[in-house]
PDB file of C-alpha atoms in Angstrom:
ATOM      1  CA  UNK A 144       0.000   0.000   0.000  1.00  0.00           C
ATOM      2  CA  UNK A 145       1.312   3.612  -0.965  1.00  0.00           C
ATOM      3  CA  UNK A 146       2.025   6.176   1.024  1.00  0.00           C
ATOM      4  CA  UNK A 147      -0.788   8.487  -0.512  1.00  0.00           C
ATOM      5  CA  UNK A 148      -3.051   5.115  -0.045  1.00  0.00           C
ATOM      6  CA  UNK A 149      -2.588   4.798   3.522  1.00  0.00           C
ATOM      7  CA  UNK A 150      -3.427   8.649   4.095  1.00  0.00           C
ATOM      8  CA  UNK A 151      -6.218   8.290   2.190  1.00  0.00           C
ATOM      9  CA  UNK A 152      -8.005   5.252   4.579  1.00  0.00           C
ATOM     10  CA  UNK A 153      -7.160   7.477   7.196  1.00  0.00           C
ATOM     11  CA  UNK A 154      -8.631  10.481   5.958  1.00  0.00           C
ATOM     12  CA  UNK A 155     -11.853   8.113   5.115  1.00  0.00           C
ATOM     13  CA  UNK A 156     -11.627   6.208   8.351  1.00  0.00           C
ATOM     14  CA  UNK A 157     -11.728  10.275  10.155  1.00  0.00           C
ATOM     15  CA  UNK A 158     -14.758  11.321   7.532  1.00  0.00           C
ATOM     16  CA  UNK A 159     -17.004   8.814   8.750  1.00  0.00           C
ATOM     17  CA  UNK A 160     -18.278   9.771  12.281  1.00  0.00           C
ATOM     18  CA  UNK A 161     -18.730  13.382  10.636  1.00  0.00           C
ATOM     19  CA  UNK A 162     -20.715  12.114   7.763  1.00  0.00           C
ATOM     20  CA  UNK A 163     -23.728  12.613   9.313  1.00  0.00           C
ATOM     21  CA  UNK A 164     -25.853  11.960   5.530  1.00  0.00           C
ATOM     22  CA  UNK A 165     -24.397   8.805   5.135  1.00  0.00           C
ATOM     23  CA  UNK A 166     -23.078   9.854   1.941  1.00  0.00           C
ATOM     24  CA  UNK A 167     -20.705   7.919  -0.741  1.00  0.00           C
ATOM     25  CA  UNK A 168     -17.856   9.870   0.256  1.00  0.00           C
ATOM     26  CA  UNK A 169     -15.202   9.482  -2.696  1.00  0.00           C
ATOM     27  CA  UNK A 170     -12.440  11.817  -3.219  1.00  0.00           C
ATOM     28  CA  UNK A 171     -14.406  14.396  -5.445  1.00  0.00           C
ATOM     29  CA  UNK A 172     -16.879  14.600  -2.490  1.00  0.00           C
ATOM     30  CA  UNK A 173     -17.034  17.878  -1.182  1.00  0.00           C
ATOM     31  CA  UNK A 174     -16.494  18.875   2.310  1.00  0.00           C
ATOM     32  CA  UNK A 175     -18.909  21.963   2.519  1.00  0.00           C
ATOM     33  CA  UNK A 176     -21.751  21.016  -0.485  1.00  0.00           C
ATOM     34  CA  UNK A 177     -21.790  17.027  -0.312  1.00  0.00           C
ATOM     35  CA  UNK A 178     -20.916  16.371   3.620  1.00  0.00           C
ATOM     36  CA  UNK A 179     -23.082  19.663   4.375  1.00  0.00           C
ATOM     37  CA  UNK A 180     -20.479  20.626   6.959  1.00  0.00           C
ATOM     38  CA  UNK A 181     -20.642  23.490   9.194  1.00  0.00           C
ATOM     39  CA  UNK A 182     -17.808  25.431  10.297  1.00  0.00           C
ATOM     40  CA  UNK A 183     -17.620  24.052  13.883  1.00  0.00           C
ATOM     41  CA  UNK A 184     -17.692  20.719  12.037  1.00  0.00           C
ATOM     42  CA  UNK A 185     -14.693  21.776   9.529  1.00  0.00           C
ATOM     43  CA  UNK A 186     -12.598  22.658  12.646  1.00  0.00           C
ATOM     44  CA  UNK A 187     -13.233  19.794  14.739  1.00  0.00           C
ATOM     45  CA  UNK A 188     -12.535  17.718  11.640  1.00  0.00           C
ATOM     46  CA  UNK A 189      -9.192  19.696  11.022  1.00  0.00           C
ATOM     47  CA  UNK A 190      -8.241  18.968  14.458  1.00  0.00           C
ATOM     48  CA  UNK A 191      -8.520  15.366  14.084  1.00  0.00           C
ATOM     49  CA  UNK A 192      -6.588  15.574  10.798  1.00  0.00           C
ATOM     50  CA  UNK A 193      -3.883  17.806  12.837  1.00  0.00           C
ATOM     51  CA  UNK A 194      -3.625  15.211  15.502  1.00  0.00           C
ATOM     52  CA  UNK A 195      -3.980  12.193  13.496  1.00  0.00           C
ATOM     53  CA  UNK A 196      -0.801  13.295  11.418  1.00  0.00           C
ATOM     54  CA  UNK A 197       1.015  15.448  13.536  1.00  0.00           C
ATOM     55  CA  UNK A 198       0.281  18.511  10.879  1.00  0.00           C
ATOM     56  CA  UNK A 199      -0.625  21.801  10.992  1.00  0.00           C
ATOM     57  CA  UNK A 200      -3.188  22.925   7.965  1.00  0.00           C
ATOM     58  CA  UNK A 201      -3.365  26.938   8.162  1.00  0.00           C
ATOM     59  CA  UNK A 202      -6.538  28.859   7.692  1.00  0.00           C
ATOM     60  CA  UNK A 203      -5.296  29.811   4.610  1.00  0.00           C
ATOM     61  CA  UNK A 204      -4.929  26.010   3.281  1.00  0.00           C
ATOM     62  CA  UNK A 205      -8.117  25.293   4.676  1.00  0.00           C
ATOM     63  CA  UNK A 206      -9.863  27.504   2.710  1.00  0.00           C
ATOM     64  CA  UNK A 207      -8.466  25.762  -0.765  1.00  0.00           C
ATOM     65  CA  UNK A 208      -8.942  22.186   0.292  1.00  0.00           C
ATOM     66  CA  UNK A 209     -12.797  21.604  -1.468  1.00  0.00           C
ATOM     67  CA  UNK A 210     -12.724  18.139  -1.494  1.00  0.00           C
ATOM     68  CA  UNK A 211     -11.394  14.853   0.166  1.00  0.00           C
ATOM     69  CA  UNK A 212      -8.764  14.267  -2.790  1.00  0.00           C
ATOM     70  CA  UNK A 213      -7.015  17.521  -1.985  1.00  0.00           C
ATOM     71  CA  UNK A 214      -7.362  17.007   1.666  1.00  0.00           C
ATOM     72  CA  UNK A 215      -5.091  13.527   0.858  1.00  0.00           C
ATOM     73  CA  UNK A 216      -2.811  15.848  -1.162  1.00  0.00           C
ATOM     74  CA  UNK A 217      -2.519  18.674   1.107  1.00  0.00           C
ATOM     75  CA  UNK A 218      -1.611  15.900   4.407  1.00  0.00           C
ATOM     76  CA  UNK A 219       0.884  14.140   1.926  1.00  0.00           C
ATOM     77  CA  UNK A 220       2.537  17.350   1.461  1.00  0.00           C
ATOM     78  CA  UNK A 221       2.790  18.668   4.837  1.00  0.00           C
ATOM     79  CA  UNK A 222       3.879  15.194   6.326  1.00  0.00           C
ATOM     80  CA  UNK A 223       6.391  15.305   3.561  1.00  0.00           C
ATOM     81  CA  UNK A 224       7.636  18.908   4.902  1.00  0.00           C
TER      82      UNK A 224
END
């Protein structure tokens, strides 16, 4: 299993108590129109991506990360960093 691979189950695996809809969540699914997320939801969610991989995601790369393939992306990068 790739690296990107094994980010990516754990990004799913931290989705799923969130995803409140019980929706298909693939990465094109959106975090704000799909998952219907509020912001107290986004930051709780960030905060288990933060502590999950020992990252730091700044406001400012929160606010480009739409959808759960460039949330994999984004973690890649910064644990890469």
């Amino acid at each position: 299993m790739t690296d990107r691979a094994k980010t990516e189950a754990k990004v799913m695996a931290l989705i799923e108590p969130f995803n409140k809809k019980g929706v298909d969540v693939t990465e094109a699914t959106r975090f704000a129109q799909d998952l219907e997320w509020d912001s107290l939801t986004v930051l709780d969610f960030v905060a288990n991506i933060e502590d999950e991989f020992d990252i730091v995601i700044t406001m400012n790369q929160q606010a480009e990360i739409e959808t759960v393939g460039q949330l994999i992306d984004a973690v890649g990068k910064l644990k890469a960093d």
